[in-house]
CSV table of C-alpha atoms in Angstrom, one decimal:
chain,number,residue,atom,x,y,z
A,1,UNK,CA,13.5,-11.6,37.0
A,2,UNK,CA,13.8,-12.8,33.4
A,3,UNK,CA,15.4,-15.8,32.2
A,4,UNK,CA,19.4,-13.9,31.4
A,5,UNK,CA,20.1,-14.7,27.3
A,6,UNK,CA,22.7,-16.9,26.8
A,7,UNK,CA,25.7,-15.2,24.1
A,8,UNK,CA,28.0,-17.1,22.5
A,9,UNK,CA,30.9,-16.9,25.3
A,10,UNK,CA,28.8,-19.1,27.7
A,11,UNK,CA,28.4,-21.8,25.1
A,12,UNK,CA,32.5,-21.2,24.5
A,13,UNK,CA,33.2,-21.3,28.0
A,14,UNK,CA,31.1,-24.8,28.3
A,15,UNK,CA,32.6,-26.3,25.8
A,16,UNK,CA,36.2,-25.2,27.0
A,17,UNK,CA,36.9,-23.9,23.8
A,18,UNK,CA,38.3,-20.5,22.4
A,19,UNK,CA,35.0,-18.1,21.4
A,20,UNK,CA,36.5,-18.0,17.6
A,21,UNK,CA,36.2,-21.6,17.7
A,22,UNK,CA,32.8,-21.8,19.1
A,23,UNK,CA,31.6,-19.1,16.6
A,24,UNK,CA,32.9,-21.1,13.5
A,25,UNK,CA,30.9,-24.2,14.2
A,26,UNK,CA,27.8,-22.2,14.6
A,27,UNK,CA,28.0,-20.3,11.7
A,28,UNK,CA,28.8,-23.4,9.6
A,29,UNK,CA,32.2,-21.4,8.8
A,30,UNK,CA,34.2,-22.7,6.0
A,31,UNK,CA,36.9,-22.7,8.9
A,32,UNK,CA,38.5,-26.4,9.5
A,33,UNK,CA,37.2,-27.6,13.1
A,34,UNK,CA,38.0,-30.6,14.6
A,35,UNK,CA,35.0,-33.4,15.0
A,36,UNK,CA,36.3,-33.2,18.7
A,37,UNK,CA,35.5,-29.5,19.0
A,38,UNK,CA,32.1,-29.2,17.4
A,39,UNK,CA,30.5,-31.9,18.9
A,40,UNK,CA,31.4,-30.0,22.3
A,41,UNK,CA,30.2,-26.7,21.0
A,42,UNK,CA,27.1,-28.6,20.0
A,43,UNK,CA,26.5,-30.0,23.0
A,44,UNK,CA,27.1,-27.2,24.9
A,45,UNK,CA,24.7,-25.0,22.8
A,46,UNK,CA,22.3,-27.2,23.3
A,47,UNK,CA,22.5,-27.7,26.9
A,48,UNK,CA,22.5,-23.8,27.5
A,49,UNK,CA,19.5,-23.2,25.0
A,50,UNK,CA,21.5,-21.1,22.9
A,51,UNK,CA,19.5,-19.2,19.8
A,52,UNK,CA,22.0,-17.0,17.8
A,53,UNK,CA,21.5,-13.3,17.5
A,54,UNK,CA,19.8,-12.7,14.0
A,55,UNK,CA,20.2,-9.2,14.0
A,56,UNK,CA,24.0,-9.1,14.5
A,57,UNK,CA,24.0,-12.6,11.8
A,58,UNK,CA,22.6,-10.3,9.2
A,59,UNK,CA,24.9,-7.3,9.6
A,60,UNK,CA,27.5,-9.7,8.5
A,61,UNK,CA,26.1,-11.3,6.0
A,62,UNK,CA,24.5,-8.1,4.4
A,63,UNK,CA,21.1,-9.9,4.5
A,64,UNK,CA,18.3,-10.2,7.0
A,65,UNK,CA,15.4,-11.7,5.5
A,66,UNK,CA,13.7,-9.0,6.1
A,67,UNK,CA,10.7,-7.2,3.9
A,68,UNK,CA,9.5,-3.5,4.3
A,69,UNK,CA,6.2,-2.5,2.9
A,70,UNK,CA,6.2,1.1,3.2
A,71,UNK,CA,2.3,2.0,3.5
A,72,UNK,CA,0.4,5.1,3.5
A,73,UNK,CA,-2.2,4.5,6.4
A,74,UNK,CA,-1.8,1.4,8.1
A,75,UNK,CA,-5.9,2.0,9.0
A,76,UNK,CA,-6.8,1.9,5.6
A,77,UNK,CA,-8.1,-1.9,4.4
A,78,UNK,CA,-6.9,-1.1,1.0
A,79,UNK,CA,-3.1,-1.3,2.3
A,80,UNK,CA,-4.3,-4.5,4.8
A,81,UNK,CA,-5.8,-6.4,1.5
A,82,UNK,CA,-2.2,-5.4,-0.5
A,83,UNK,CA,0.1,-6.5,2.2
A,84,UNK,CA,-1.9,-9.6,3.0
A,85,UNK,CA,-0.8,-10.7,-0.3
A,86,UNK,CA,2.9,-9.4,0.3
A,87,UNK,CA,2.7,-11.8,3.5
A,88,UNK,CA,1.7,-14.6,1.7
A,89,UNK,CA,4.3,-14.8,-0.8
A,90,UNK,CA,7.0,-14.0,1.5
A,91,UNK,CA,6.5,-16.1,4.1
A,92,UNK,CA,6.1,-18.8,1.9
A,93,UNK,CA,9.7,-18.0,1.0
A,94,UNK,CA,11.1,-17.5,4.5
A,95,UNK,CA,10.9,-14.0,4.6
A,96,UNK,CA,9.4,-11.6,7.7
A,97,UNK,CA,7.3,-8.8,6.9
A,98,UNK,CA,7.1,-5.3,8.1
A,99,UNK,CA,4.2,-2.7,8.0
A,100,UNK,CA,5.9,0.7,7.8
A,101,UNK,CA,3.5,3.9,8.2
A,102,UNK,CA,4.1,6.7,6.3
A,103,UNK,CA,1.1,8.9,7.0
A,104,UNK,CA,1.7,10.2,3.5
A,105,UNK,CA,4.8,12.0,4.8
A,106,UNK,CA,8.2,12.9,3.4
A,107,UNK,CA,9.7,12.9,6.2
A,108,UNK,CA,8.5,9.6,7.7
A,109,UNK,CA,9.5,8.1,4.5
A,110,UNK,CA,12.4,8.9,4.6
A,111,UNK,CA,12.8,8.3,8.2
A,112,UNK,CA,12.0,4.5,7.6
A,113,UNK,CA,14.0,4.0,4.4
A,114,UNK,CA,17.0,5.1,6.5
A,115,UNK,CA,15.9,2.6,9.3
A,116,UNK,CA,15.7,0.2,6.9
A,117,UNK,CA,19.0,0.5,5.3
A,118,UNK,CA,20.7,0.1,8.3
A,119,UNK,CA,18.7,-3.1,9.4
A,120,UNK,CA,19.9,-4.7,5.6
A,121,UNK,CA,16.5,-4.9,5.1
A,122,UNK,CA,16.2,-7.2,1.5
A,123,UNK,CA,13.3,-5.4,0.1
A,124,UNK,CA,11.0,-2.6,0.2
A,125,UNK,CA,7.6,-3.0,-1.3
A,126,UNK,CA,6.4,0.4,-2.2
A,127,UNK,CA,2.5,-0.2,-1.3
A,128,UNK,CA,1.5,3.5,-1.8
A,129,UNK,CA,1.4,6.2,-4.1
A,130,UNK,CA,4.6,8.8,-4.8
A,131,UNK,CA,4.3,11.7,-2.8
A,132,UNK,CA,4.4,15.4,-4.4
A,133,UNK,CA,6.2,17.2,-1.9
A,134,UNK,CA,9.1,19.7,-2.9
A,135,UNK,CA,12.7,17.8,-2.8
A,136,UNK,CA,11.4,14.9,-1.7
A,137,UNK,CA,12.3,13.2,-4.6
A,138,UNK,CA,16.0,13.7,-4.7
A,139,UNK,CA,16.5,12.9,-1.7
A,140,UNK,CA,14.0,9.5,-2.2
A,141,UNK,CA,16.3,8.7,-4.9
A,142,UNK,CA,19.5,9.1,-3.0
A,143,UNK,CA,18.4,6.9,-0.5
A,144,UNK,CA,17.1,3.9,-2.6
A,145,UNK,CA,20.0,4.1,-5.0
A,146,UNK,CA,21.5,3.4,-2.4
A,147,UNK,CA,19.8,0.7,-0.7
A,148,UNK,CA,19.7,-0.7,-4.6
A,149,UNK,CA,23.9,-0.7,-4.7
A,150,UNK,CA,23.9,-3.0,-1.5
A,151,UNK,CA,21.8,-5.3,-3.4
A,152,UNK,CA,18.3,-4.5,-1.6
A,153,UNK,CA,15.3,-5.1,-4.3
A,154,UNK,CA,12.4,-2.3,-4.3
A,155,UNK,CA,9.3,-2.5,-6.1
A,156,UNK,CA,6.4,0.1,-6.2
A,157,UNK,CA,2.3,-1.2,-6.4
A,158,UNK,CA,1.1,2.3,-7.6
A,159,UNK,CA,2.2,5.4,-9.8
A,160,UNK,CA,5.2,6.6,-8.4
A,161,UNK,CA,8.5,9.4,-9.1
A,162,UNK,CA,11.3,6.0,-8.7
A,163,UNK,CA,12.0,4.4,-11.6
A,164,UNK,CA,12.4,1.1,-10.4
A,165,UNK,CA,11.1,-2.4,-11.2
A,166,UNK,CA,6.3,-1.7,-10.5
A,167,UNK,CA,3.1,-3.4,-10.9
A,168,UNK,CA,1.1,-0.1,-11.1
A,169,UNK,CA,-3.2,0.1,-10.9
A,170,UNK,CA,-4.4,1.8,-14.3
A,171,UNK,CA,-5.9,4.5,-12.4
A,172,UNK,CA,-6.8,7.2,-15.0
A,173,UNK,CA,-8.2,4.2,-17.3
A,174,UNK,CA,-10.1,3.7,-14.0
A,175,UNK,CA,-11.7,6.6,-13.3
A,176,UNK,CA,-12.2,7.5,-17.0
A,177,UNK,CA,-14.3,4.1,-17.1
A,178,UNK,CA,-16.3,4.5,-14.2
A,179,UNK,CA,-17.3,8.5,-15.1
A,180,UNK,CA,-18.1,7.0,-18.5
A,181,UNK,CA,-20.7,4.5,-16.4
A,182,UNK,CA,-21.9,7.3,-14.8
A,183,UNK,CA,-22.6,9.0,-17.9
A,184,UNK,CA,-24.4,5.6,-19.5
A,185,UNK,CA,-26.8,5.8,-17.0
A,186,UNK,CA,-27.9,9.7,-17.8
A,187,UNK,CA,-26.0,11.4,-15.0
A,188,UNK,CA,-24.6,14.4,-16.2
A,189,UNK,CA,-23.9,16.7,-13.0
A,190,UNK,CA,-21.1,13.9,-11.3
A,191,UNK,CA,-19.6,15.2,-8.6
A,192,UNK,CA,-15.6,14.1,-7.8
A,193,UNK,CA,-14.5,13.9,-4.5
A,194,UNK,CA,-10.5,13.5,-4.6
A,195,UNK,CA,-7.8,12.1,-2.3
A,196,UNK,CA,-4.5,13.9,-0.5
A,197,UNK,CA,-3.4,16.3,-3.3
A,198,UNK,CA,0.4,15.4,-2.6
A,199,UNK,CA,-0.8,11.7,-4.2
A,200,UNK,CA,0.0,11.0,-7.5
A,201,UNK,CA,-2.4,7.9,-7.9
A,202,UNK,CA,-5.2,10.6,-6.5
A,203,UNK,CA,-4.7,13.3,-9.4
A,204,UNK,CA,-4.4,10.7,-11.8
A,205,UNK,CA,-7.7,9.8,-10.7
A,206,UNK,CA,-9.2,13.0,-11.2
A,207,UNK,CA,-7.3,13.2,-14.4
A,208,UNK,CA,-9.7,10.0,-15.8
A,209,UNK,CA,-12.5,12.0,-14.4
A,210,UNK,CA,-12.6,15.3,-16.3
A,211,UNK,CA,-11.3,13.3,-19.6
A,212,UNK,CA,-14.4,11.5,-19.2
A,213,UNK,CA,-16.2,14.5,-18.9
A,214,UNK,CA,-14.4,16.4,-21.8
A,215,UNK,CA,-14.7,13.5,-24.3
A,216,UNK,CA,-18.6,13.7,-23.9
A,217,UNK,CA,-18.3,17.0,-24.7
A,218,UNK,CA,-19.5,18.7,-21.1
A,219,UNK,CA,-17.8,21.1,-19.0
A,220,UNK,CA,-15.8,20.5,-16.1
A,221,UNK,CA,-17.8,22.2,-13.2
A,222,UNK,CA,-15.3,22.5,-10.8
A,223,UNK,CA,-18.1,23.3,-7.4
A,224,UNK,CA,-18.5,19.7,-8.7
A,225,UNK,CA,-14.8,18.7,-7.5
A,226,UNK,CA,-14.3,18.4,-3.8
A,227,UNK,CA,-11.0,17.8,-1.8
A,228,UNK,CA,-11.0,14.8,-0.1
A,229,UNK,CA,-8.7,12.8,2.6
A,230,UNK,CA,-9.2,9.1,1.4
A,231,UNK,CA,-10.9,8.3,4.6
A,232,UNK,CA,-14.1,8.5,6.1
A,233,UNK,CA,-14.6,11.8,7.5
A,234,UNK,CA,-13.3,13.2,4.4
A,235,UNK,CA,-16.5,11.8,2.3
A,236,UNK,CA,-18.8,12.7,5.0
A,237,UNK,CA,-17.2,16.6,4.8
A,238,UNK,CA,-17.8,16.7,1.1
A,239,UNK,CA,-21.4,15.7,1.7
A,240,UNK,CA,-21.9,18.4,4.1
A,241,UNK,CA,-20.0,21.1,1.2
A,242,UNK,CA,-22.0,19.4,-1.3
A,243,UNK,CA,-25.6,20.2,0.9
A,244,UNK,CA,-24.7,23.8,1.0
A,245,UNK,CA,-25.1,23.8,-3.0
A,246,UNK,CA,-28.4,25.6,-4.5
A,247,UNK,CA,-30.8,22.3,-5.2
A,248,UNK,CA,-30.6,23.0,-8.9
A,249,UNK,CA,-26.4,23.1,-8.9
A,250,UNK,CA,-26.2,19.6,-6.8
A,251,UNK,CA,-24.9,16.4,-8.2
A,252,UNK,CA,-27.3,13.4,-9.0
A,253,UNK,CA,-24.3,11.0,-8.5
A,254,UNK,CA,-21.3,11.4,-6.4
A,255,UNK,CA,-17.8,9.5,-7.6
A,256,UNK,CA,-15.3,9.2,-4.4
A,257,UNK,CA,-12.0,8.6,-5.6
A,258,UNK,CA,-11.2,5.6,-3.1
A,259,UNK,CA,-14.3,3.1,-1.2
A,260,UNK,CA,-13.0,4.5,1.9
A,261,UNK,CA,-14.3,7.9,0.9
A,262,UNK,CA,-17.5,6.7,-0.2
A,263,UNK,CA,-18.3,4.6,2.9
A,264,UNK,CA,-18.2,8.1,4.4
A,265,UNK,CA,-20.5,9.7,1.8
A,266,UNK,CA,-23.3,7.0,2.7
A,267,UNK,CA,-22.9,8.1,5.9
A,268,UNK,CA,-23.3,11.5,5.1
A,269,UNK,CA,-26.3,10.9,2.8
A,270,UNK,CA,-28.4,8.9,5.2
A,271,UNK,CA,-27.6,11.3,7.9
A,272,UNK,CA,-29.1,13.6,5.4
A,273,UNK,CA,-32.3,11.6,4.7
A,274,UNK,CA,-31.1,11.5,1.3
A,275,UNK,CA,-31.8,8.2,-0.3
A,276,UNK,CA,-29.1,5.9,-2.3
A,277,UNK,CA,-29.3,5.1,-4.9
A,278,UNK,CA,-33.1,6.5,-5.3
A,279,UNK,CA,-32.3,10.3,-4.8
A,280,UNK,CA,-28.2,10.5,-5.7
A,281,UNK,CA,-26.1,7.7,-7.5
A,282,UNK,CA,-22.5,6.8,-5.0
A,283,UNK,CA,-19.9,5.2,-6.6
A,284,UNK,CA,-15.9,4.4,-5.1
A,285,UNK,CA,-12.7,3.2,-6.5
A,286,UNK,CA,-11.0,0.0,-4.7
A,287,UNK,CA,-13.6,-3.0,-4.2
A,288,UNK,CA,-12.7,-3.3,-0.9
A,289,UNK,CA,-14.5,-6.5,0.9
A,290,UNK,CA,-16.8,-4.2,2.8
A,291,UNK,CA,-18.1,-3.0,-0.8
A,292,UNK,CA,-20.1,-6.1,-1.3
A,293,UNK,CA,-21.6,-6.0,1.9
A,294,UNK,CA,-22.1,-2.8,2.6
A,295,UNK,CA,-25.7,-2.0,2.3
A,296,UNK,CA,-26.8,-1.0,-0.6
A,297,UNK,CA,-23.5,-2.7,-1.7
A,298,UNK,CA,-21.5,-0.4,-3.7
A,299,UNK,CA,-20.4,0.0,-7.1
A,300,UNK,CA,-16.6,0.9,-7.8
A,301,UNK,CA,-13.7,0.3,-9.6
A,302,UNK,CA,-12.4,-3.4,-8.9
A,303,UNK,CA,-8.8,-3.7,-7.7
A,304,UNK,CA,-7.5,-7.2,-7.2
A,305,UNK,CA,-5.9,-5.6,-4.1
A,306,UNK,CA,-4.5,-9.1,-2.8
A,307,UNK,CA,-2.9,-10.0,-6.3
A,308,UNK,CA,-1.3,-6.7,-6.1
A,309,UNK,CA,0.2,-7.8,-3.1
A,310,UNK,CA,1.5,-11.3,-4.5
A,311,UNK,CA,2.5,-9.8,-8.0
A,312,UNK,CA,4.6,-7.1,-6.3
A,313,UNK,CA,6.5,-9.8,-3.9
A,314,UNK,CA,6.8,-11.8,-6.8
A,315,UNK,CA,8.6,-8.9,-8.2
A,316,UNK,CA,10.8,-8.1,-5.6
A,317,UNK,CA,12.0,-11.9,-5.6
A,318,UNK,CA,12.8,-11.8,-9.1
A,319,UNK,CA,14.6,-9.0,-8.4
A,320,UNK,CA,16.8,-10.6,-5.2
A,321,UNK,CA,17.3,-13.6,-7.7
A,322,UNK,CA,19.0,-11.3,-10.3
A,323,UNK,CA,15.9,-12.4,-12.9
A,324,UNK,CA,13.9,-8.5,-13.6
A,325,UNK,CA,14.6,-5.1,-15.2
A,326,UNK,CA,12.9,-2.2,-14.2
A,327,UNK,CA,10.0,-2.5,-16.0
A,328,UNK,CA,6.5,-1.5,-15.4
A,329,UNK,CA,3.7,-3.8,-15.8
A,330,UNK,CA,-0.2,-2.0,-15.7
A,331,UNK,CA,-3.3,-4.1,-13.3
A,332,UNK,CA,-5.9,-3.9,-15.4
A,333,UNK,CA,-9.1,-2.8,-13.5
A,334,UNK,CA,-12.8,-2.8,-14.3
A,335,UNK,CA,-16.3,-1.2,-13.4
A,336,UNK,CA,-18.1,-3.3,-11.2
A,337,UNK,CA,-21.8,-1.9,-10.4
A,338,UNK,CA,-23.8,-2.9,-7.5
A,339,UNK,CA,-26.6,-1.4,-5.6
A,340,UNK,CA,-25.2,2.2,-5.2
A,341,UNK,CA,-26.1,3.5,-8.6
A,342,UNK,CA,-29.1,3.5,-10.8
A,343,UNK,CA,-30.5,5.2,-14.1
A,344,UNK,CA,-30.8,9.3,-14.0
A,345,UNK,CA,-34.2,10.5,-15.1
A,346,UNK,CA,-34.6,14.4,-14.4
A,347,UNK,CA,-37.0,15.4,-12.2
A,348,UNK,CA,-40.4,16.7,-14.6
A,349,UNK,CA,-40.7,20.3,-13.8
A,350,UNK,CA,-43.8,23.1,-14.5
């Protein structure tokens, strides 16, 4: 049988004192108590091993210490690197962390933001993108405003329908840049391979992709444009969709909108025999760790993921301490090639 918790009437009822008595000294209440009393109540505590309830101490106080971060897929190691760096910060400042999992659903959004309001949770850290789903962002708003009027801070790491205080990734900029590396190196047929469509950060994304495309004055070809999932399986699908092209209409380099993805379209191509970078160019959006060791390590779009993390709980702090506005500051990202891509010559025909 296991060891019975100890509630503040035993330590009352030890000490021989009333349990309003016995709860003012442990709370440090402002309440006068004789010397007499507390040391008893001290004592006592002590004796019985007493540890206060820090659920039931927050309710009162309004405050639990507590920090959310609401995450898309708690499998994907872009969320792991971001709320590592959450972690860090918060801990450092007595704060416990929570991993919340969304699945990318309204619903379980909601679900948790609920939950969390009536834990008194002190923060949510917004680690994914705003979802595109219809009403969901009414009743998002409802909610948060008003976890916000209790005096919870939120803060969101990526583009997103709240207007509240963010440290956003400059996705278009990124995807613009890397098409545009793509393009350097003579590709010309770049195929996109996109993420959930209900993702804001995902269209914006493809958004950078056909800009590039429009400002170097080709057509978007959309057979070129492929739905994806953000995981694995989702860039090995696109492969397979991808094979079923006549050989003249296929891509000489393939842009996955997230490393995930394009860890999956290796996998693809080699189940394939198709050769990387010697046959088709791969490229992903992230820098994961695994990038760099993948092999042949991978060119993408560098996100200082764990930064993100600490910039974002750096955020909400300010926030908790009364010191931010709801402004929006942009994580600058850049093109960071590797072994995955190489120069496009066209195959000499007749």
């Amino acid at each position: 049988m296991g060891k019975q918790l100890v509630s503040i009437v035993d330590v009352a009822r030890r000490a021989g004192v009333s349990v309003a008595s016995a709860s003012r000294v442990l709370s440090n209440a402002s309440y006068p108590v004789s010397e007499e009393t507390r040391s008893k109540v001290l004592q006592a505590a002590q004796e019985l091993h007493y540890a206060p309830n820090s659920l039931a101490r927050s309710l009162r106080a309004q405050r639990s210490n507590l920090i959310a971060v609401l995450v898309g897929d708690n499998a994907d190691p872009y969320f792991a690197e971001i709320t590592r760096g959450v972690e860090e910060v918060a801990n450092d400042c007595g704060y416990l962390t929570i991993v919340c999992n969304t699945e990318r659903k309204g619903e379980r959004e909601l679900h948790y933001l609920q939950m969390l309001q009536d834990y008194r949770a002190d923060g949510v850290v917004f680690a994914g993108s705003g979802l595109n789903e219809p009403g969901h962002t009414e009743r998002l708003n409802t909610i948060v405003q008003t976890m916000r009027e209790r005096g919870a801070a939120i803060v969101t790491l990526a583009q997103h329908t709240l207007q509240v205080p963010a440290i956003q990734v400059d996705n278009a900029s990124g995807a613009r840049a890397m098409t545009r590396y793509l393009l350097e190196l003579g590709h010309r047929r770049i195929a996109f391979i996109g993420g959930p469509s209900n993702l804001i950060a995902a269209n914006m994304r493809l958004q950078g992709y056909m800009a590039a495309l429009i400002e170097a004055g080709l057509d978007v070809d959309h057979t070129l444009i492929l739905a994806g999932s953000f995981d694995r399986e989702g860039g090995e699908q696109a492969v397979r969709n991808l094979e079923q092209l006549p050989e003249p209409q296929r891509p000489s380099a393939i842009f996955a909108a997230n490393d995930e993805t394009a860890f999956g379209v290796l996998r693809g191509l080699n189940s394939l025999g198709w050769r990387v970078p010697e046959d088709i160019s791969v490229c992903g959006f992230g820098d994961l760790p695994m990038a760099q060791v993948v092999v042949p390590s991978l060119t993408t779009v560098h996100i200082g993921l764990r930064d993100l993390g600490r910039s974002g709980m750096r955020k909400l702090l300010a926030q908790l301490q009364h010191d931010d506005t709801a402004d929006t500051e942009l994580l600058p990202v850049q093109v960071v090639p590797r072994a995955t891509t190489q120069t496009y010559s066209p195959p000499i025909t007749g």
